[in-house]
Amino acid sequence: MTPPFNVLFLCTGNSARSILAEALANDPEVNAGLLKAWSAGSQPKGQPHPLALETLRLNGLPTAGLRSKSWDEFAAAGAPHFDFIFTVCDSAAGETCPYWPGQPMTAHWGVEDPPAAGDEAAQRKAFQKAFVTLKGRISRFVALPFAALDRVQIAQQAEQIGIEF
């Protein structure tokens, strides 16, 4: 297993948390050149949440090309083969996922749903909190000593990151 690693972030609607994770994991300042990321959902909303895009822009990340998409797109022939798949919402973690070619490692990195936080001010705070949490998890993930770990150890470490941070 050699980088860059293909990573897919899943959330039911693919409009908030998984969009944040995709943008963060594709940021060279966060990913250390180790990740190429995508996001998807089982029931995509059709477009990223406006506050997700605003949060990314306020934190200096580009939003061009981000879109809400179905996970079926990544289970089809010709789709990228993933090394890692992370669920970032509890409902997506509980769903039966499509077959992912290549048997990627999986971990659950649950993050509270920012749009469910209440009024717009509470949502803005929740989006920023989700951003910081996901950035921390991705940063810890790319800091793992991949060359010194086997697949089982990497999978265990990836799951632990979602529990501890």
PDB file of C-alpha atoms in Angstrom:
ATOM      1  CA  MET A   1       0.000   0.000   0.000  1.00  0.00           C
ATOM      2  CA  THR A   2       1.574   3.225  -1.121  1.00  0.00           C
ATOM      3  CA  PRO A   3       0.251   6.772  -1.110  1.00  0.00           C
ATOM      4  CA  PRO A   4      -1.575   8.658  -2.296  1.00  0.00           C
ATOM      5  CA  PHE A   5      -4.462   6.746  -0.758  1.00  0.00           C
ATOM      6  CA  ASN A   6      -7.920   7.024  -2.294  1.00  0.00           C
ATOM      7  CA  VAL A   7     -10.406   7.921   0.426  1.00  0.00           C
ATOM      8  CA  LEU A   8     -14.205   8.118   0.341  1.00  0.00           C
ATOM      9  CA  PHE A   9     -16.187   9.965   3.018  1.00  0.00           C
ATOM     10  CA  LEU A  10     -19.804   8.837   3.377  1.00  0.00           C
ATOM     11  CA  CYS A  11     -22.800  10.520   4.932  1.00  0.00           C
ATOM     12  CA  THR A  12     -26.453   9.970   4.144  1.00  0.00           C
ATOM     13  CA  GLY A  13     -27.137  13.338   2.456  1.00  0.00           C
ATOM     14  CA  ASN A  14     -23.610  14.189   1.242  1.00  0.00           C
ATOM     15  CA  SER A  15     -24.280  17.874   1.802  1.00  0.00           C
ATOM     16  CA  ALA A  16     -22.474  18.830   5.015  1.00  0.00           C
ATOM     17  CA  ARG A  17     -20.019  16.654   6.967  1.00  0.00           C
ATOM     18  CA  SER A  18     -18.799  14.506   4.090  1.00  0.00           C
ATOM     19  CA  ILE A  19     -18.393  17.596   1.895  1.00  0.00           C
ATOM     20  CA  LEU A  20     -16.256  19.221   4.620  1.00  0.00           C
ATOM     21  CA  ALA A  21     -14.177  16.040   4.920  1.00  0.00           C
ATOM     22  CA  GLU A  22     -13.654  15.769   1.151  1.00  0.00           C
ATOM     23  CA  ALA A  23     -12.418  19.362   0.917  1.00  0.00           C
ATOM     24  CA  LEU A  24     -10.159  19.000   3.962  1.00  0.00           C
ATOM     25  CA  ALA A  25      -8.669  15.700   2.821  1.00  0.00           C
ATOM     26  CA  ASN A  26      -7.851  17.203  -0.578  1.00  0.00           C
ATOM     27  CA  ASP A  27      -6.131  20.214   0.983  1.00  0.00           C
ATOM     28  CA  PRO A  28      -2.343  19.830   0.555  1.00  0.00           C
ATOM     29  CA  GLU A  29      -1.762  21.591   3.883  1.00  0.00           C
ATOM     30  CA  VAL A  30      -3.841  18.929   5.647  1.00  0.00           C
ATOM     31  CA  ASN A  31      -3.242  15.758   3.640  1.00  0.00           C
ATOM     32  CA  ALA A  32       0.585  15.801   3.493  1.00  0.00           C
ATOM     33  CA  GLY A  33       0.326  14.520  -0.078  1.00  0.00           C
ATOM     34  CA  LEU A  34      -1.068  11.208   1.173  1.00  0.00           C
ATOM     35  CA  LEU A  35      -4.745  11.463   0.203  1.00  0.00           C
ATOM     36  CA  LYS A  36      -7.019  11.856  -2.798  1.00  0.00           C
ATOM     37  CA  ALA A  37     -10.558  12.206  -1.480  1.00  0.00           C
ATOM     38  CA  TRP A  38     -14.160  12.041  -2.602  1.00  0.00           C
ATOM     39  CA  SER A  39     -17.483  12.100  -0.778  1.00  0.00           C
ATOM     40  CA  ALA A  40     -20.881  10.565  -1.392  1.00  0.00           C
ATOM     41  CA  GLY A  41     -24.188   9.715   0.241  1.00  0.00           C
ATOM     42  CA  SER A  42     -26.813   7.014   0.218  1.00  0.00           C
ATOM     43  CA  GLN A  43     -29.545   9.651  -0.281  1.00  0.00           C
ATOM     44  CA  PRO A  44     -27.749  12.726  -1.629  1.00  0.00           C
ATOM     45  CA  LYS A  45     -29.433  16.081  -1.094  1.00  0.00           C
ATOM     46  CA  GLY A  46     -28.468  17.211  -4.592  1.00  0.00           C
ATOM     47  CA  GLN A  47     -26.262  20.115  -3.540  1.00  0.00           C
ATOM     48  CA  PRO A  48     -23.860  20.985  -0.740  1.00  0.00           C
ATOM     49  CA  HIS A  49     -25.363  22.828   2.216  1.00  0.00           C
ATOM     50  CA  PRO A  50     -24.698  26.591   1.795  1.00  0.00           C
ATOM     51  CA  LEU A  51     -23.181  26.792   5.296  1.00  0.00           C
ATOM     52  CA  ALA A  52     -20.807  23.926   4.481  1.00  0.00           C
ATOM     53  CA  LEU A  53     -19.522  25.912   1.510  1.00  0.00           C
ATOM     54  CA  GLU A  54     -19.384  29.099   3.598  1.00  0.00           C
ATOM     55  CA  THR A  55     -17.396  27.299   6.327  1.00  0.00           C
ATOM     56  CA  LEU A  56     -14.890  26.033   3.775  1.00  0.00           C
ATOM     57  CA  ARG A  57     -14.457  29.489   2.227  1.00  0.00           C
ATOM     58  CA  LEU A  58     -14.068  31.146   5.643  1.00  0.00           C
ATOM     59  CA  ASN A  59     -11.316  28.631   6.418  1.00  0.00           C
ATOM     60  CA  GLY A  60      -9.527  29.316   3.137  1.00  0.00           C
ATOM     61  CA  LEU A  61     -10.466  26.158   1.265  1.00  0.00           C
ATOM     62  CA  PRO A  62     -11.735  26.066  -2.315  1.00  0.00           C
ATOM     63  CA  THR A  63     -15.292  24.945  -2.998  1.00  0.00           C
ATOM     64  CA  ALA A  64     -15.206  24.653  -6.791  1.00  0.00           C
ATOM     65  CA  GLY A  65     -16.267  21.225  -7.985  1.00  0.00           C
ATOM     66  CA  LEU A  66     -17.824  20.133  -4.701  1.00  0.00           C
ATOM     67  CA  ARG A  67     -21.175  18.479  -5.309  1.00  0.00           C
ATOM     68  CA  SER A  68     -23.617  16.176  -3.568  1.00  0.00           C
ATOM     69  CA  LYS A  69     -23.426  12.737  -5.186  1.00  0.00           C
ATOM     70  CA  SER A  70     -24.709   9.206  -4.731  1.00  0.00           C
ATOM     71  CA  TRP A  71     -22.449   6.477  -3.461  1.00  0.00           C
ATOM     72  CA  ASP A  72     -23.691   4.422  -6.440  1.00  0.00           C
ATOM     73  CA  GLU A  73     -21.406   6.583  -8.574  1.00  0.00           C
ATOM     74  CA  PHE A  74     -18.425   5.068  -6.754  1.00  0.00           C
ATOM     75  CA  ALA A  75     -19.651   1.482  -6.859  1.00  0.00           C
ATOM     76  CA  ALA A  76     -19.936   1.538 -10.665  1.00  0.00           C
ATOM     77  CA  ALA A  77     -17.423   0.209 -13.154  1.00  0.00           C
ATOM     78  CA  GLY A  78     -14.601   2.654 -13.755  1.00  0.00           C
ATOM     79  CA  ALA A  79     -14.913   4.304 -10.350  1.00  0.00           C
ATOM     80  CA  PRO A  80     -11.768   4.839  -8.286  1.00  0.00           C
ATOM     81  CA  HIS A  81     -10.708   1.944  -6.081  1.00  0.00           C
ATOM     82  CA  PHE A  82     -10.605   3.106  -2.488  1.00  0.00           C
ATOM     83  CA  ASP A  83      -8.042   2.329   0.155  1.00  0.00           C
ATOM     84  CA  PHE A  84     -10.180   3.781   2.961  1.00  0.00           C
ATOM     85  CA  ILE A  85     -13.844   4.544   3.479  1.00  0.00           C
ATOM     86  CA  PHE A  86     -14.928   6.691   6.417  1.00  0.00           C
ATOM     87  CA  THR A  87     -18.522   7.187   7.532  1.00  0.00           C
ATOM     88  CA  VAL A  88     -19.024  10.575   9.165  1.00  0.00           C
ATOM     89  CA  CYS A  89     -22.650  10.219  10.243  1.00  0.00           C
ATOM     90  CA  ASP A  90     -24.235   7.541  12.368  1.00  0.00           C
ATOM     91  CA  SER A  91     -27.054   6.766   9.944  1.00  0.00           C
ATOM     92  CA  ALA A  92     -24.641   6.098   7.058  1.00  0.00           C
ATOM     93  CA  ALA A  93     -22.586   3.858   9.354  1.00  0.00           C
ATOM     94  CA  GLY A  94     -25.681   1.739   9.977  1.00  0.00           C
ATOM     95  CA  GLU A  95     -26.665   1.352   6.324  1.00  0.00           C
ATOM     96  CA  THR A  96     -25.774  -1.532   4.061  1.00  0.00           C
ATOM     97  CA  CYS A  97     -23.161  -0.080   1.743  1.00  0.00           C
ATOM     98  CA  PRO A  98     -22.557  -1.073  -1.854  1.00  0.00           C
ATOM     99  CA  TYR A  99     -19.734  -3.453  -2.682  1.00  0.00           C
ATOM    100  CA  TRP A 100     -16.488  -1.489  -2.858  1.00  0.00           C
ATOM    101  CA  PRO A 101     -13.886  -3.025  -5.184  1.00  0.00           C
ATOM    102  CA  GLY A 102     -10.503  -3.660  -3.620  1.00  0.00           C
ATOM    103  CA  GLN A 103     -11.796  -4.313  -0.088  1.00  0.00           C
ATOM    104  CA  PRO A 104     -11.004  -0.885   1.371  1.00  0.00           C
ATOM    105  CA  MET A 105     -10.451  -0.429   5.088  1.00  0.00           C
ATOM    106  CA  THR A 106     -13.344   1.248   6.861  1.00  0.00           C
ATOM    107  CA  ALA A 107     -13.762   3.337   9.980  1.00  0.00           C
ATOM    108  CA  HIS A 108     -16.549   5.378  11.548  1.00  0.00           C
ATOM    109  CA  TRP A 109     -15.748   9.007  12.351  1.00  0.00           C
ATOM    110  CA  GLY A 110     -19.173  10.197  13.496  1.00  0.00           C
ATOM    111  CA  VAL A 111     -19.715  13.951  13.676  1.00  0.00           C
ATOM    112  CA  GLU A 112     -22.883  15.685  14.855  1.00  0.00           C
ATOM    113  CA  ASP A 113     -25.102  16.959  12.032  1.00  0.00           C
ATOM    114  CA  PRO A 114     -24.574  20.750  11.743  1.00  0.00           C
ATOM    115  CA  PRO A 115     -27.897  21.527  10.029  1.00  0.00           C
ATOM    116  CA  ALA A 116     -29.706  19.897  12.975  1.00  0.00           C
ATOM    117  CA  ALA A 117     -28.078  22.292  15.474  1.00  0.00           C
ATOM    118  CA  GLY A 118     -30.974  24.770  15.581  1.00  0.00           C
ATOM    119  CA  ASP A 119     -31.114  28.314  14.253  1.00  0.00           C
ATOM    120  CA  GLU A 120     -28.643  29.685  11.714  1.00  0.00           C
ATOM    121  CA  ALA A 121     -26.194  30.974  14.350  1.00  0.00           C
ATOM    122  CA  ALA A 122     -26.126  27.562  16.042  1.00  0.00           C
ATOM    123  CA  GLN A 123     -25.671  25.891  12.670  1.00  0.00           C
ATOM    124  CA  ARG A 124     -22.706  28.143  11.839  1.00  0.00           C
ATOM    125  CA  LYS A 125     -21.049  27.162  15.136  1.00  0.00           C
ATOM    126  CA  ALA A 126     -21.813  23.496  14.487  1.00  0.00           C
ATOM    127  CA  PHE A 127     -20.329  23.654  10.985  1.00  0.00           C
ATOM    128  CA  GLN A 128     -17.143  25.211  12.358  1.00  0.00           C
ATOM    129  CA  LYS A 129     -16.976  22.576  15.106  1.00  0.00           C
ATOM    130  CA  ALA A 130     -17.423  19.798  12.515  1.00  0.00           C
ATOM    131  CA  PHE A 131     -14.709  21.386  10.375  1.00  0.00           C
ATOM    132  CA  VAL A 132     -12.243  21.496  13.286  1.00  0.00           C
ATOM    133  CA  THR A 133     -13.070  17.921  14.336  1.00  0.00           C
ATOM    134  CA  LEU A 134     -12.651  16.534  10.822  1.00  0.00           C
ATOM    135  CA  LYS A 135      -9.451  18.500  10.249  1.00  0.00           C
ATOM    136  CA  GLY A 136      -8.021  17.067  13.463  1.00  0.00           C
ATOM    137  CA  ARG A 137      -8.984  13.513  12.535  1.00  0.00           C
ATOM    138  CA  ILE A 138      -7.603  13.775   9.023  1.00  0.00           C
ATOM    139  CA  SER A 139      -4.384  15.337  10.336  1.00  0.00           C
ATOM    140  CA  ARG A 140      -3.977  12.511  12.857  1.00  0.00           C
ATOM    141  CA  PHE A 141      -4.724   9.945  10.162  1.00  0.00           C
ATOM    142  CA  VAL A 142      -2.085  11.225   7.726  1.00  0.00           C
ATOM    143  CA  ALA A 143       0.445  11.305  10.599  1.00  0.00           C
ATOM    144  CA  LEU A 144       0.170   7.524  11.072  1.00  0.00           C
ATOM    145  CA  PRO A 145       3.403   5.622  10.307  1.00  0.00           C
ATOM    146  CA  PHE A 146       1.818   3.715   7.399  1.00  0.00           C
ATOM    147  CA  ALA A 147       5.064   1.995   6.353  1.00  0.00           C
ATOM    148  CA  ALA A 148       5.453   0.503   9.839  1.00  0.00           C
ATOM    149  CA  LEU A 149       1.866  -0.756  10.154  1.00  0.00           C
ATOM    150  CA  ASP A 150       0.048  -3.678   8.571  1.00  0.00           C
ATOM    151  CA  ARG A 151      -3.533  -3.418   7.260  1.00  0.00           C
ATOM    152  CA  VAL A 152      -5.084  -4.559  10.535  1.00  0.00           C
ATOM    153  CA  GLN A 153      -3.082  -2.030  12.558  1.00  0.00           C
ATOM    154  CA  ILE A 154      -3.937   0.780  10.138  1.00  0.00           C
ATOM    155  CA  ALA A 155      -7.634  -0.101  10.328  1.00  0.00           C
ATOM    156  CA  GLN A 156      -7.486  -0.194  14.134  1.00  0.00           C
ATOM    157  CA  GLN A 157      -5.707   3.156  14.297  1.00  0.00           C
ATOM    158  CA  ALA A 158      -8.176   4.726  11.847  1.00  0.00           C
ATOM    159  CA  GLU A 159     -11.130   3.540  13.956  1.00  0.00           C
ATOM    160  CA  GLN A 160      -9.454   4.777  17.155  1.00  0.00           C
ATOM    161  CA  ILE A 161      -9.051   8.260  15.677  1.00  0.00           C
ATOM    162  CA  GLY A 162     -12.833   8.472  15.309  1.00  0.00           C
ATOM    163  CA  ILE A 163     -13.316   7.489  18.941  1.00  0.00           C
ATOM    164  CA  GLU A 164     -10.659   9.655  20.549  1.00  0.00           C
ATOM    165  CA  PHE A 165     -10.950  12.908  18.634  1.00  0.00           C
TER     166      PHE A 165
END
